[in-house]
PDB file of C-alpha atoms in Angstrom:
ATOM      1  CA  MET A   1       3.034 -42.951  28.829  1.00  0.00           C
ATOM      2  CA  GLY A   2       6.586 -43.020  27.443  1.00  0.00           C
ATOM      3  CA  PHE A   3       9.554 -40.998  28.558  1.00  0.00           C
ATOM      4  CA  ILE A   4       9.495 -37.359  27.350  1.00  0.00           C
ATOM      5  CA  LYS A   5      12.777 -35.515  27.193  1.00  0.00           C
ATOM      6  CA  VAL A   6      12.657 -31.879  28.349  1.00  0.00           C
ATOM      7  CA  VAL A   7      14.336 -29.877  25.591  1.00  0.00           C
ATOM      8  CA  LYS A   8      13.952 -26.372  26.978  1.00  0.00           C
ATOM      9  CA  THR A   9      16.244 -26.693  29.959  1.00  0.00           C
ATOM     10  CA  ARG A  10      17.838 -23.972  32.051  1.00  0.00           C
ATOM     11  CA  ALA A  11      20.860 -24.027  29.740  1.00  0.00           C
ATOM     12  CA  TYR A  12      18.546 -23.392  26.758  1.00  0.00           C
ATOM     13  CA  PHE A  13      16.976 -20.322  28.349  1.00  0.00           C
ATOM     14  CA  LYS A  14      20.345 -18.968  29.499  1.00  0.00           C
ATOM     15  CA  ARG A  15      21.533 -18.932  25.891  1.00  0.00           C
ATOM     16  CA  TYR A  16      18.233 -17.783  24.334  1.00  0.00           C
ATOM     17  CA  GLN A  17      18.547 -14.676  22.172  1.00  0.00           C
ATOM     18  CA  VAL A  18      15.473 -12.488  21.736  1.00  0.00           C
ATOM     19  CA  LYS A  19      14.593 -11.844  18.093  1.00  0.00           C
ATOM     20  CA  PHE A  20      14.408  -8.337  16.624  1.00  0.00           C
ATOM     21  CA  ARG A  21      11.349  -6.340  17.630  1.00  0.00           C
ATOM     22  CA  ARG A  22       9.930  -6.110  14.100  1.00  0.00           C
ATOM     23  CA  ARG A  23      10.378  -9.881  13.706  1.00  0.00           C
ATOM     24  CA  ARG A  24       8.473 -10.473  16.946  1.00  0.00           C
ATOM     25  CA  GLU A  25       5.703  -8.187  15.673  1.00  0.00           C
ATOM     26  CA  GLY A  26       5.674 -10.001  12.326  1.00  0.00           C
ATOM     27  CA  LYS A  27       6.342  -6.811  10.344  1.00  0.00           C
ATOM     28  CA  THR A  28       9.742  -7.387   8.706  1.00  0.00           C
ATOM     29  CA  ASP A  29      11.214 -10.308   6.802  1.00  0.00           C
ATOM     30  CA  TYR A  30      14.872  -9.826   7.789  1.00  0.00           C
ATOM     31  CA  ARG A  31      16.117 -12.518   5.423  1.00  0.00           C
ATOM     32  CA  ALA A  32      14.706 -10.584   2.449  1.00  0.00           C
ATOM     33  CA  ARG A  33      15.716  -7.220   3.911  1.00  0.00           C
ATOM     34  CA  ARG A  34      19.341  -8.294   4.357  1.00  0.00           C
ATOM     35  CA  LYS A  35      19.566  -9.133   0.649  1.00  0.00           C
ATOM     36  CA  LEU A  36      17.892  -5.882  -0.400  1.00  0.00           C
ATOM     37  CA  VAL A  37      20.033  -3.700   1.857  1.00  0.00           C
ATOM     38  CA  THR A  38      23.493  -5.317   1.587  1.00  0.00           C
ATOM     39  CA  GLN A  39      25.709  -3.403  -0.839  1.00  0.00           C
ATOM     40  CA  ASP A  40      28.868  -4.705  -2.564  1.00  0.00           C
ATOM     41  CA  LYS A  41      32.049  -3.690  -0.720  1.00  0.00           C
ATOM     42  CA  THR A  42      33.565  -2.507  -4.010  1.00  0.00           C
ATOM     43  CA  LYS A  43      30.814   0.146  -4.225  1.00  0.00           C
ATOM     44  CA  PHE A  44      31.891   1.663  -0.884  1.00  0.00           C
ATOM     45  CA  ASN A  45      29.376   4.175   0.472  1.00  0.00           C
ATOM     46  CA  SER A  46      27.045   4.362  -2.553  1.00  0.00           C
ATOM     47  CA  PRO A  47      23.452   3.655  -1.429  1.00  0.00           C
ATOM     48  CA  LYS A  48      21.395   0.716  -2.629  1.00  0.00           C
ATOM     49  CA  TYR A  49      17.890   1.896  -3.496  1.00  0.00           C
ATOM     50  CA  ARG A  50      14.639  -0.008  -2.948  1.00  0.00           C
ATOM     51  CA  PHE A  51      11.298   0.533  -4.669  1.00  0.00           C
ATOM     52  CA  VAL A  52       8.919  -0.055  -1.751  1.00  0.00           C
ATOM     53  CA  VAL A  53       5.242  -0.825  -2.464  1.00  0.00           C
ATOM     54  CA  ARG A  54       2.672  -1.101   0.329  1.00  0.00           C
ATOM     55  CA  PHE A  55      -1.139  -1.405   0.242  1.00  0.00           C
ATOM     56  CA  THR A  56      -3.650  -0.343   2.894  1.00  0.00           C
ATOM     57  CA  ASN A  57      -7.445  -0.692   2.790  1.00  0.00           C
ATOM     58  CA  LYS A  58      -7.907   2.745   1.218  1.00  0.00           C
ATOM     59  CA  ASP A  59      -4.490   3.782  -0.105  1.00  0.00           C
ATOM     60  CA  ILE A  60      -1.376   2.727  -2.026  1.00  0.00           C
ATOM     61  CA  ILE A  61       2.059   3.902  -0.842  1.00  0.00           C
ATOM     62  CA  VAL A  62       5.056   3.805  -3.182  1.00  0.00           C
ATOM     63  CA  GLN A  63       8.487   4.961  -1.969  1.00  0.00           C
ATOM     64  CA  ILE A  64      12.099   5.072  -3.127  1.00  0.00           C
ATOM     65  CA  VAL A  65      14.173   4.220  -0.058  1.00  0.00           C
ATOM     66  CA  SER A  66      17.823   3.682   0.847  1.00  0.00           C
ATOM     67  CA  SER A  67      19.159   2.431   4.179  1.00  0.00           C
ATOM     68  CA  LYS A  68      21.772   3.751   6.576  1.00  0.00           C
ATOM     69  CA  ILE A  69      22.977   2.526   9.959  1.00  0.00           C
ATOM     70  CA  ALA A  70      20.797   5.149  11.650  1.00  0.00           C
ATOM     71  CA  GLY A  71      17.723   3.979   9.679  1.00  0.00           C
ATOM     72  CA  ASP A  72      15.983   4.114   6.315  1.00  0.00           C
ATOM     73  CA  VAL A  73      15.944   7.307   4.234  1.00  0.00           C
ATOM     74  CA  VAL A  74      12.872   8.001   2.052  1.00  0.00           C
ATOM     75  CA  HIS A  75      13.905   9.962  -1.059  1.00  0.00           C
ATOM     76  CA  CYS A  76      10.583  10.081  -2.907  1.00  0.00           C
ATOM     77  CA  VAL A  77       6.989   9.052  -2.211  1.00  0.00           C
ATOM     78  CA  ALA A  78       3.682   8.859  -4.100  1.00  0.00           C
ATOM     79  CA  TYR A  79       0.208   8.019  -2.797  1.00  0.00           C
ATOM     80  CA  ALA A  80      -3.046   6.836  -4.365  1.00  0.00           C
ATOM     81  CA  HIS A  81      -4.931   9.679  -2.654  1.00  0.00           C
ATOM     82  CA  GLU A  82      -3.069  12.077  -4.984  1.00  0.00           C
ATOM     83  CA  LEU A  83      -4.711  10.530  -8.074  1.00  0.00           C
ATOM     84  CA  PRO A  84      -7.944  12.640  -7.977  1.00  0.00           C
ATOM     85  CA  LYS A  85      -5.716  15.588  -8.931  1.00  0.00           C
ATOM     86  CA  PHE A  86      -4.947  13.760 -12.210  1.00  0.00           C
ATOM     87  CA  GLY A  87      -8.563  12.793 -12.915  1.00  0.00           C
ATOM     88  CA  ILE A  88      -8.840   9.362 -11.233  1.00  0.00           C
ATOM     89  CA  LYS A  89     -11.517  10.021  -8.623  1.00  0.00           C
ATOM     90  CA  LEU A  90     -12.660   6.486  -7.794  1.00  0.00           C
ATOM     91  CA  GLY A  91     -11.163   2.995  -7.497  1.00  0.00           C
ATOM     92  CA  LEU A  92      -7.959   4.211  -5.850  1.00  0.00           C
ATOM     93  CA  THR A  93      -6.725   0.753  -4.825  1.00  0.00           C
ATOM     94  CA  ASN A  94      -7.324  -1.297  -7.985  1.00  0.00           C
ATOM     95  CA  TYR A  95      -4.764  -2.606 -10.505  1.00  0.00           C
ATOM     96  CA  SER A  96      -4.991   0.448 -12.786  1.00  0.00           C
ATOM     97  CA  ALA A  97      -4.538   2.842  -9.840  1.00  0.00           C
ATOM     98  CA  ALA A  98      -1.451   0.896  -8.662  1.00  0.00           C
ATOM     99  CA  TYR A  99       0.107   1.346 -12.135  1.00  0.00           C
ATOM    100  CA  ALA A 100      -0.655   5.082 -12.037  1.00  0.00           C
ATOM    101  CA  VAL A 101       0.928   5.506  -8.567  1.00  0.00           C
ATOM    102  CA  GLY A 102       4.078   3.664  -9.713  1.00  0.00           C
ATOM    103  CA  LEU A 103       4.283   5.905 -12.787  1.00  0.00           C
ATOM    104  CA  LEU A 104       3.794   9.008 -10.628  1.00  0.00           C
ATOM    105  CA  CYS A 105       6.598   8.021  -8.232  1.00  0.00           C
ATOM    106  CA  ALA A 106       9.000   7.284 -11.109  1.00  0.00           C
ATOM    107  CA  ARG A 107       8.348  10.544 -12.979  1.00  0.00           C
ATOM    108  CA  ARG A 108       8.518  12.580  -9.766  1.00  0.00           C
ATOM    109  CA  TRP A 109      11.892  11.142  -8.732  1.00  0.00           C
ATOM    110  CA  LEU A 110      13.459  11.339 -12.207  1.00  0.00           C
ATOM    111  CA  LYS A 111      12.415  14.986 -12.443  1.00  0.00           C
ATOM    112  CA  GLU A 112      14.042  15.669  -9.084  1.00  0.00           C
ATOM    113  CA  ILE A 113      17.390  14.138 -10.131  1.00  0.00           C
ATOM    114  CA  GLY A 114      17.265  15.577 -13.662  1.00  0.00           C
ATOM    115  CA  LEU A 115      16.756  12.371 -15.650  1.00  0.00           C
ATOM    116  CA  ASP A 116      13.121  12.847 -16.693  1.00  0.00           C
ATOM    117  CA  SER A 117      13.967  14.067 -20.221  1.00  0.00           C
ATOM    118  CA  LYS A 118      16.693  11.437 -20.808  1.00  0.00           C
ATOM    119  CA  TYR A 119      14.669   8.391 -19.698  1.00  0.00           C
ATOM    120  CA  GLU A 120      11.020   8.886 -20.603  1.00  0.00           C
ATOM    121  CA  GLY A 121      10.078   5.190 -20.530  1.00  0.00           C
ATOM    122  CA  VAL A 122       6.963   4.034 -22.415  1.00  0.00           C
ATOM    123  CA  LYS A 123       4.790   6.987 -23.411  1.00  0.00           C
ATOM    124  CA  SER A 124       1.867   4.945 -24.797  1.00  0.00           C
ATOM    125  CA  VAL A 125       0.837   1.865 -22.794  1.00  0.00           C
ATOM    126  CA  ASP A 126       1.271  -1.383 -24.754  1.00  0.00           C
ATOM    127  CA  GLY A 127       1.876  -4.049 -22.058  1.00  0.00           C
ATOM    128  CA  ASN A 128       5.123  -5.296 -23.600  1.00  0.00           C
ATOM    129  CA  PHE A 129       8.304  -6.055 -21.641  1.00  0.00           C
ATOM    130  CA  PHE A 130      10.426  -2.922 -21.234  1.00  0.00           C
ATOM    131  CA  VAL A 131      13.664  -2.019 -19.416  1.00  0.00           C
ATOM    132  CA  SER A 132      15.459   1.338 -19.539  1.00  0.00           C
ATOM    133  CA  LYS A 133      18.853   0.969 -21.207  1.00  0.00           C
ATOM    134  CA  SER A 134      21.898   3.137 -20.553  1.00  0.00           C
ATOM    135  CA  LYS A 135      23.065   5.544 -23.248  1.00  0.00           C
ATOM    136  CA  LYS A 136      26.722   5.846 -24.238  1.00  0.00           C
ATOM    137  CA  GLY A 137      28.543   8.811 -22.762  1.00  0.00           C
ATOM    138  CA  ASP A 138      25.536   9.769 -20.620  1.00  0.00           C
ATOM    139  CA  ARG A 139      24.168   9.147 -17.139  1.00  0.00           C
ATOM    140  CA  ARG A 140      22.866   5.638 -16.560  1.00  0.00           C
ATOM    141  CA  PRO A 141      19.195   5.001 -15.704  1.00  0.00           C
ATOM    142  CA  PHE A 142      18.239   5.105 -12.035  1.00  0.00           C
ATOM    143  CA  LYS A 143      18.330   1.558 -10.653  1.00  0.00           C
ATOM    144  CA  CYS A 144      16.363   0.248  -7.679  1.00  0.00           C
ATOM    145  CA  TYR A 145      15.080  -3.121  -6.458  1.00  0.00           C
ATOM    146  CA  LEU A 146      11.472  -4.075  -5.767  1.00  0.00           C
ATOM    147  CA  ASP A 147      10.622  -4.421  -2.059  1.00  0.00           C
ATOM    148  CA  VAL A 148       7.335  -6.304  -1.570  1.00  0.00           C
ATOM    149  CA  GLY A 149       7.521  -6.662   2.226  1.00  0.00           C
ATOM    150  CA  LEU A 150       5.448  -9.611   3.512  1.00  0.00           C
ATOM    151  CA  ALA A 151       3.038  -9.718   0.548  1.00  0.00           C
ATOM    152  CA  ARG A 152       2.576 -12.867  -1.532  1.00  0.00           C
ATOM    153  CA  THR A 153       4.152 -12.496  -4.970  1.00  0.00           C
ATOM    154  CA  THR A 154       1.402 -14.248  -6.929  1.00  0.00           C
ATOM    155  CA  THR A 155       0.716 -13.819 -10.650  1.00  0.00           C
ATOM    156  CA  GLY A 156      -1.492 -10.783 -11.187  1.00  0.00           C
ATOM    157  CA  SER A 157      -0.631  -9.123  -7.860  1.00  0.00           C
ATOM    158  CA  LYS A 158      -1.138  -5.342  -7.711  1.00  0.00           C
ATOM    159  CA  ILE A 159       2.414  -4.933  -6.393  1.00  0.00           C
ATOM    160  CA  PHE A 160       3.710  -5.730  -9.863  1.00  0.00           C
ATOM    161  CA  ALA A 161       1.301  -3.185 -11.357  1.00  0.00           C
ATOM    162  CA  ALA A 162       3.095  -0.464  -9.367  1.00  0.00           C
ATOM    163  CA  MET A 163       6.433  -1.875 -10.504  1.00  0.00           C
ATOM    164  CA  LYS A 164       5.291  -1.908 -14.159  1.00  0.00           C
ATOM    165  CA  GLY A 165       4.192   1.724 -13.824  1.00  0.00           C
ATOM    166  CA  ALA A 166       7.614   2.699 -12.470  1.00  0.00           C
ATOM    167  CA  VAL A 167       9.432   0.753 -15.222  1.00  0.00           C
ATOM    168  CA  ASP A 168       7.287   2.391 -17.915  1.00  0.00           C
ATOM    169  CA  GLY A 169       8.012   5.694 -16.168  1.00  0.00           C
ATOM    170  CA  GLY A 170      11.779   5.327 -16.753  1.00  0.00           C
ATOM    171  CA  LEU A 171      13.159   3.578 -13.654  1.00  0.00           C
ATOM    172  CA  LEU A 172      15.362   0.508 -14.003  1.00  0.00           C
ATOM    173  CA  ILE A 173      13.875  -2.239 -11.816  1.00  0.00           C
ATOM    174  CA  PRO A 174      15.285  -5.705 -12.644  1.00  0.00           C
ATOM    175  CA  HIS A 175      12.527  -8.241 -13.450  1.00  0.00           C
ATOM    176  CA  GLY A 176      12.104 -11.314 -15.681  1.00  0.00           C
ATOM    177  CA  LYS A 177      11.617 -11.094 -19.439  1.00  0.00           C
ATOM    178  CA  LYS A 178       8.996 -13.858 -19.312  1.00  0.00           C
ATOM    179  CA  CYS A 179       6.634 -11.526 -17.372  1.00  0.00           C
ATOM    180  CA  THR A 180       5.407 -14.412 -15.187  1.00  0.00           C
ATOM    181  CA  LYS A 181       3.926 -12.103 -12.526  1.00  0.00           C
ATOM    182  CA  PHE A 182       1.652 -10.031 -14.770  1.00  0.00           C
ATOM    183  CA  PRO A 183      -1.948 -10.777 -15.810  1.00  0.00           C
ATOM    184  CA  GLY A 184      -1.878 -12.468 -19.190  1.00  0.00           C
ATOM    185  CA  TYR A 185       0.745 -15.067 -18.295  1.00  0.00           C
ATOM    186  CA  VAL A 186      -0.457 -18.691 -18.643  1.00  0.00           C
ATOM    187  CA  LYS A 187       1.676 -21.139 -16.655  1.00  0.00           C
ATOM    188  CA  LYS A 188       0.698 -24.309 -18.559  1.00  0.00           C
ATOM    189  CA  GLU A 189       1.382 -22.796 -21.971  1.00  0.00           C
ATOM    190  CA  LYS A 190       4.259 -20.625 -20.688  1.00  0.00           C
ATOM    191  CA  SER A 191       2.967 -17.748 -22.770  1.00  0.00           C
ATOM    192  CA  PHE A 192       2.340 -14.061 -22.059  1.00  0.00           C
ATOM    193  CA  SER A 193      -0.328 -11.794 -23.566  1.00  0.00           C
ATOM    194  CA  PRO A 194       0.645  -8.077 -23.515  1.00  0.00           C
ATOM    195  CA  GLU A 195      -2.898  -7.162 -24.638  1.00  0.00           C
ATOM    196  CA  MET A 196      -4.379  -8.546 -21.418  1.00  0.00           C
ATOM    197  CA  LEU A 197      -1.874  -6.614 -19.291  1.00  0.00           C
ATOM    198  CA  LYS A 198      -2.699  -3.433 -21.214  1.00  0.00           C
ATOM    199  CA  ASP A 199      -6.408  -4.142 -20.623  1.00  0.00           C
ATOM    200  CA  TYR A 200      -5.785  -4.296 -16.851  1.00  0.00           C
ATOM    201  CA  ILE A 201      -3.687  -1.096 -16.877  1.00  0.00           C
ATOM    202  CA  ILE A 202      -6.433   0.958 -18.557  1.00  0.00           C
ATOM    203  CA  GLY A 203      -9.274  -0.485 -16.432  1.00  0.00           C
ATOM    204  CA  GLY A 204     -10.696  -2.954 -18.975  1.00  0.00           C
ATOM    205  CA  HIS A 205     -11.251  -5.657 -16.348  1.00  0.00           C
ATOM    206  CA  VAL A 206     -13.316  -3.226 -14.231  1.00  0.00           C
ATOM    207  CA  CYS A 207     -15.398  -2.290 -17.277  1.00  0.00           C
ATOM    208  CA  ASP A 208     -16.112  -5.966 -18.050  1.00  0.00           C
ATOM    209  CA  TYR A 209     -17.100  -6.682 -14.450  1.00  0.00           C
ATOM    210  CA  MET A 210     -19.407  -3.642 -14.326  1.00  0.00           C
ATOM    211  CA  GLU A 211     -21.274  -4.792 -17.450  1.00  0.00           C
ATOM    212  CA  LYS A 212     -21.480  -8.389 -16.218  1.00  0.00           C
ATOM    213  CA  LEU A 213     -22.825  -7.398 -12.779  1.00  0.00           C
ATOM    214  CA  LYS A 214     -25.285  -4.911 -14.257  1.00  0.00           C
ATOM    215  CA  LYS A 215     -26.887  -7.684 -16.348  1.00  0.00           C
ATOM    216  CA  SER A 216     -26.821 -10.440 -13.704  1.00  0.00           C
ATOM    217  CA  ASP A 217     -27.703  -8.483 -10.535  1.00  0.00           C
ATOM    218  CA  PRO A 218     -28.750  -4.797 -10.945  1.00  0.00           C
ATOM    219  CA  VAL A 219     -29.321  -4.396  -7.175  1.00  0.00           C
ATOM    220  CA  ALA A 220     -25.772  -5.530  -6.322  1.00  0.00           C
ATOM    221  CA  PHE A 221     -24.446  -3.306  -9.119  1.00  0.00           C
ATOM    222  CA  GLY A 222     -26.258  -0.298  -7.628  1.00  0.00           C
ATOM    223  CA  LYS A 223     -24.684  -0.955  -4.214  1.00  0.00           C
ATOM    224  CA  GLN A 224     -21.152  -1.818  -5.349  1.00  0.00           C
ATOM    225  CA  PHE A 225     -20.811   0.949  -7.954  1.00  0.00           C
ATOM    226  CA  LYS A 226     -22.929   3.567  -6.176  1.00  0.00           C
ATOM    227  CA  ARG A 227     -20.251   6.262  -6.315  1.00  0.00           C
ATOM    228  CA  PHE A 228     -19.566   5.552 -10.001  1.00  0.00           C
ATOM    229  CA  ILE A 229     -23.274   6.085 -10.735  1.00  0.00           C
ATOM    230  CA  GLU A 230     -23.351   9.308  -8.664  1.00  0.00           C
ATOM    231  CA  ASN A 231     -20.314  10.669 -10.557  1.00  0.00           C
ATOM    232  CA  LYS A 232     -21.825   9.501 -13.891  1.00  0.00           C
ATOM    233  CA  ILE A 233     -18.823   7.270 -14.698  1.00  0.00           C
ATOM    234  CA  THR A 234     -19.547   4.276 -16.928  1.00  0.00           C
ATOM    235  CA  GLY A 235     -17.269   1.363 -17.804  1.00  0.00           C
ATOM    236  CA  ASP A 236     -16.597   2.839 -21.260  1.00  0.00           C
ATOM    237  CA  ASP A 237     -15.214   6.060 -19.679  1.00  0.00           C
ATOM    238  CA  LEU A 238     -12.472   4.301 -17.701  1.00  0.00           C
ATOM    239  CA  GLU A 239      -9.974   3.867 -20.541  1.00  0.00           C
ATOM    240  CA  GLU A 240     -10.045   7.581 -21.357  1.00  0.00           C
ATOM    241  CA  ILE A 241      -9.787   8.524 -17.662  1.00  0.00           C
ATOM    242  CA  TYR A 242      -6.650   6.420 -17.095  1.00  0.00           C
ATOM    243  CA  LEU A 243      -4.913   7.420 -20.330  1.00  0.00           C
ATOM    244  CA  ASN A 244      -5.552  11.117 -19.613  1.00  0.00           C
ATOM    245  CA  ALA A 245      -4.209  10.626 -16.070  1.00  0.00           C
ATOM    246  CA  HIS A 246      -0.981   9.115 -17.465  1.00  0.00           C
ATOM    247  CA  LYS A 247      -0.520  12.183 -19.692  1.00  0.00           C
ATOM    248  CA  LYS A 248      -1.136  14.598 -16.811  1.00  0.00           C
ATOM    249  CA  ILE A 249       1.322  12.700 -14.584  1.00  0.00           C
ATOM    250  CA  ARG A 250       4.021  13.035 -17.251  1.00  0.00           C
ATOM    251  CA  GLU A 251       3.291  16.749 -17.694  1.00  0.00           C
ATOM    252  CA  ASP A 252       3.538  17.659 -14.007  1.00  0.00           C
ATOM    253  CA  PRO A 253       4.318  14.913 -11.440  1.00  0.00           C
ATOM    254  CA  SER A 254       5.259  17.342  -8.648  1.00  0.00           C
ATOM    255  CA  MET A 255       3.612  17.047  -5.247  1.00  0.00           C
ATOM    256  CA  THR A 256       1.260  19.824  -4.160  1.00  0.00           C
ATOM    257  CA  LYS A 257       2.065  21.160  -0.724  1.00  0.00           C
ATOM    258  CA  VAL A 258      -0.757  21.030   1.809  1.00  0.00           C
ATOM    259  CA  LYS A 259      -1.640  24.387   3.334  1.00  0.00           C
ATOM    260  CA  ALA A 260      -0.813  24.775   7.003  1.00  0.00           C
ATOM    261  CA  LYS A 261      -3.817  24.946   9.305  1.00  0.00           C
ATOM    262  CA  ASP A 262      -4.750  28.192  11.054  1.00  0.00           C
ATOM    263  CA  GLU A 263      -3.368  28.954  14.507  1.00  0.00           C
ATOM    264  CA  GLY A 264      -6.768  28.737  16.154  1.00  0.00           C
ATOM    265  CA  TYR A 265      -7.604  25.366  14.574  1.00  0.00           C
ATOM    266  CA  LYS A 266      -8.841  22.700  16.944  1.00  0.00           C
ATOM    267  CA  HIS A 267      -9.444  19.035  16.262  1.00  0.00           C
ATOM    268  CA  PHE A 268     -13.006  17.737  16.383  1.00  0.00           C
ATOM    269  CA  VAL A 269     -14.100  16.856  19.896  1.00  0.00           C
ATOM    270  CA  ASN A 270     -17.101  14.615  20.444  1.00  0.00           C
ATOM    271  CA  LYS A 271     -19.158  16.511  23.042  1.00  0.00           C
ATOM    272  CA  LYS A 272     -21.588  13.614  23.485  1.00  0.00           C
ATOM    273  CA  ARG A 273     -18.791  11.394  24.803  1.00  0.00           C
ATOM    274  CA  PRO A 274     -19.241  10.917  28.579  1.00  0.00           C
ATOM    275  CA  LYS A 275     -16.604  12.381  30.875  1.00  0.00           C
ATOM    276  CA  LYS A 276     -14.350  10.045  32.827  1.00  0.00           C
ATOM    277  CA  LEU A 277     -15.599   9.557  36.411  1.00  0.00           C
ATOM    278  CA  SER A 278     -13.371   9.691  39.467  1.00  0.00           C
ATOM    279  CA  ASN A 279     -13.059   6.753  41.868  1.00  0.00           C
ATOM    280  CA  GLN A 280     -15.424   8.357  44.398  1.00  0.00           C
ATOM    281  CA  GLN A 281     -18.007   9.178  41.715  1.00  0.00           C
ATOM    282  CA  ARG A 282     -17.994   5.549  40.533  1.00  0.00           C
ATOM    283  CA  LYS A 283     -18.523   4.305  44.121  1.00  0.00           C
ATOM    284  CA  ASP A 284     -21.417   6.741  44.647  1.00  0.00           C
ATOM    285  CA  ARG A 285     -22.944   5.622  41.333  1.00  0.00           C
ATOM    286  CA  VAL A 286     -22.807   1.953  42.417  1.00  0.00           C
ATOM    287  CA  LYS A 287     -24.284   2.839  45.818  1.00  0.00           C
ATOM    288  CA  ALA A 288     -27.192   4.706  44.191  1.00  0.00           C
ATOM    289  CA  LYS A 289     -27.879   1.731  41.884  1.00  0.00           C
ATOM    290  CA  LYS A 290     -27.940  -0.654  44.849  1.00  0.00           C
ATOM    291  CA  GLU A 291     -30.368   1.558  46.772  1.00  0.00           C
ATOM    292  CA  ARG A 292     -32.673   1.814  43.752  1.00  0.00           C
ATOM    293  CA  LEU A 293     -32.683  -1.957  43.238  1.00  0.00           C
ATOM    294  CA  LEU A 294     -33.353  -2.604  46.943  1.00  0.00           C
ATOM    295  CA  LYS A 295     -36.351  -0.240  46.884  1.00  0.00           C
ATOM    296  CA  GLU A 296     -37.755  -2.024  43.831  1.00  0.00           C
ATOM    297  CA  LEU A 297     -37.335  -5.402  45.583  1.00  0.00           C
ATOM    298  CA  GLU A 298     -39.152  -4.052  48.703  1.00  0.00           C
ATOM    299  CA  LYS A 299     -42.103  -2.905  46.554  1.00  0.00           C
ATOM    300  CA  LEU A 300     -42.376  -6.342  44.958  1.00  0.00           C
ATOM    301  CA  ASN A 301     -42.284  -8.078  48.346  1.00  0.00           C
ATOM    302  CA  ASN A 302     -44.991  -5.770  49.745  1.00  0.00           C
ATOM    303  CA  LYS A 303     -47.287  -6.537  46.791  1.00  0.00           C
ATOM    304  CA  GLU A 304     -46.925 -10.274  47.371  1.00  0.00           C
TER     305      GLU A 304
END
């Protein structure tokens, strides 16, 4: 075996610097965050806003955030679990729902800062490239930058659906004119189809899949779309549901306050759950088990 040089010497460990906690946990990409947070020195103390999109298994979270030395400040937030209020009861994590949550966040924030009437965005969904432009002698559109976190920025990703919803809602989020990250973009041909993007926004892809699965495997269709069947929602209803939701979001994007729970409210306690035993109780339990096993062994020996 050849000579192996020891790289991690005492001098190495003496100079080792521990990485940030969120880097160690694999939660934050600090290289991307530094670029998103760093503001030009000529802009002094004006905040740099981020349009943060995060997905969980059952929800979509969209926030408008700025950063300070003390920490991040969340100015506005919208969730997918708010969508049933606007008529979208099922499929709260699909592409169409992501667009709706982005639109909701944009309209809610613009209403709060008084720009909702000046920058209305795209009222009727068409899938074309759109960016809010500033008007002469008036307030400029609200600008923020897309924050994707650790997610992969692949073509057709739902993150960009939320961004498209916010852009159509009136926010100014810089993105490419070629629309390379939306469904409908073909890399080989370098072409983009707005009709396909529109189809995804209004749930056309879900409708097509429902019809395909219903014909090929009715049993799998019954399992996968059980709640759709119970609520009597067909694939043809989806377009109307999403378009009506967009109208309702524009009419009233405000968040409904949750009622405070009563003073005597108690969280659910599982009474069947066994109580924790003390050290002495555990010892007695082991002793009783041993005695029972020994008696059983004695009976077997006597029979033999």
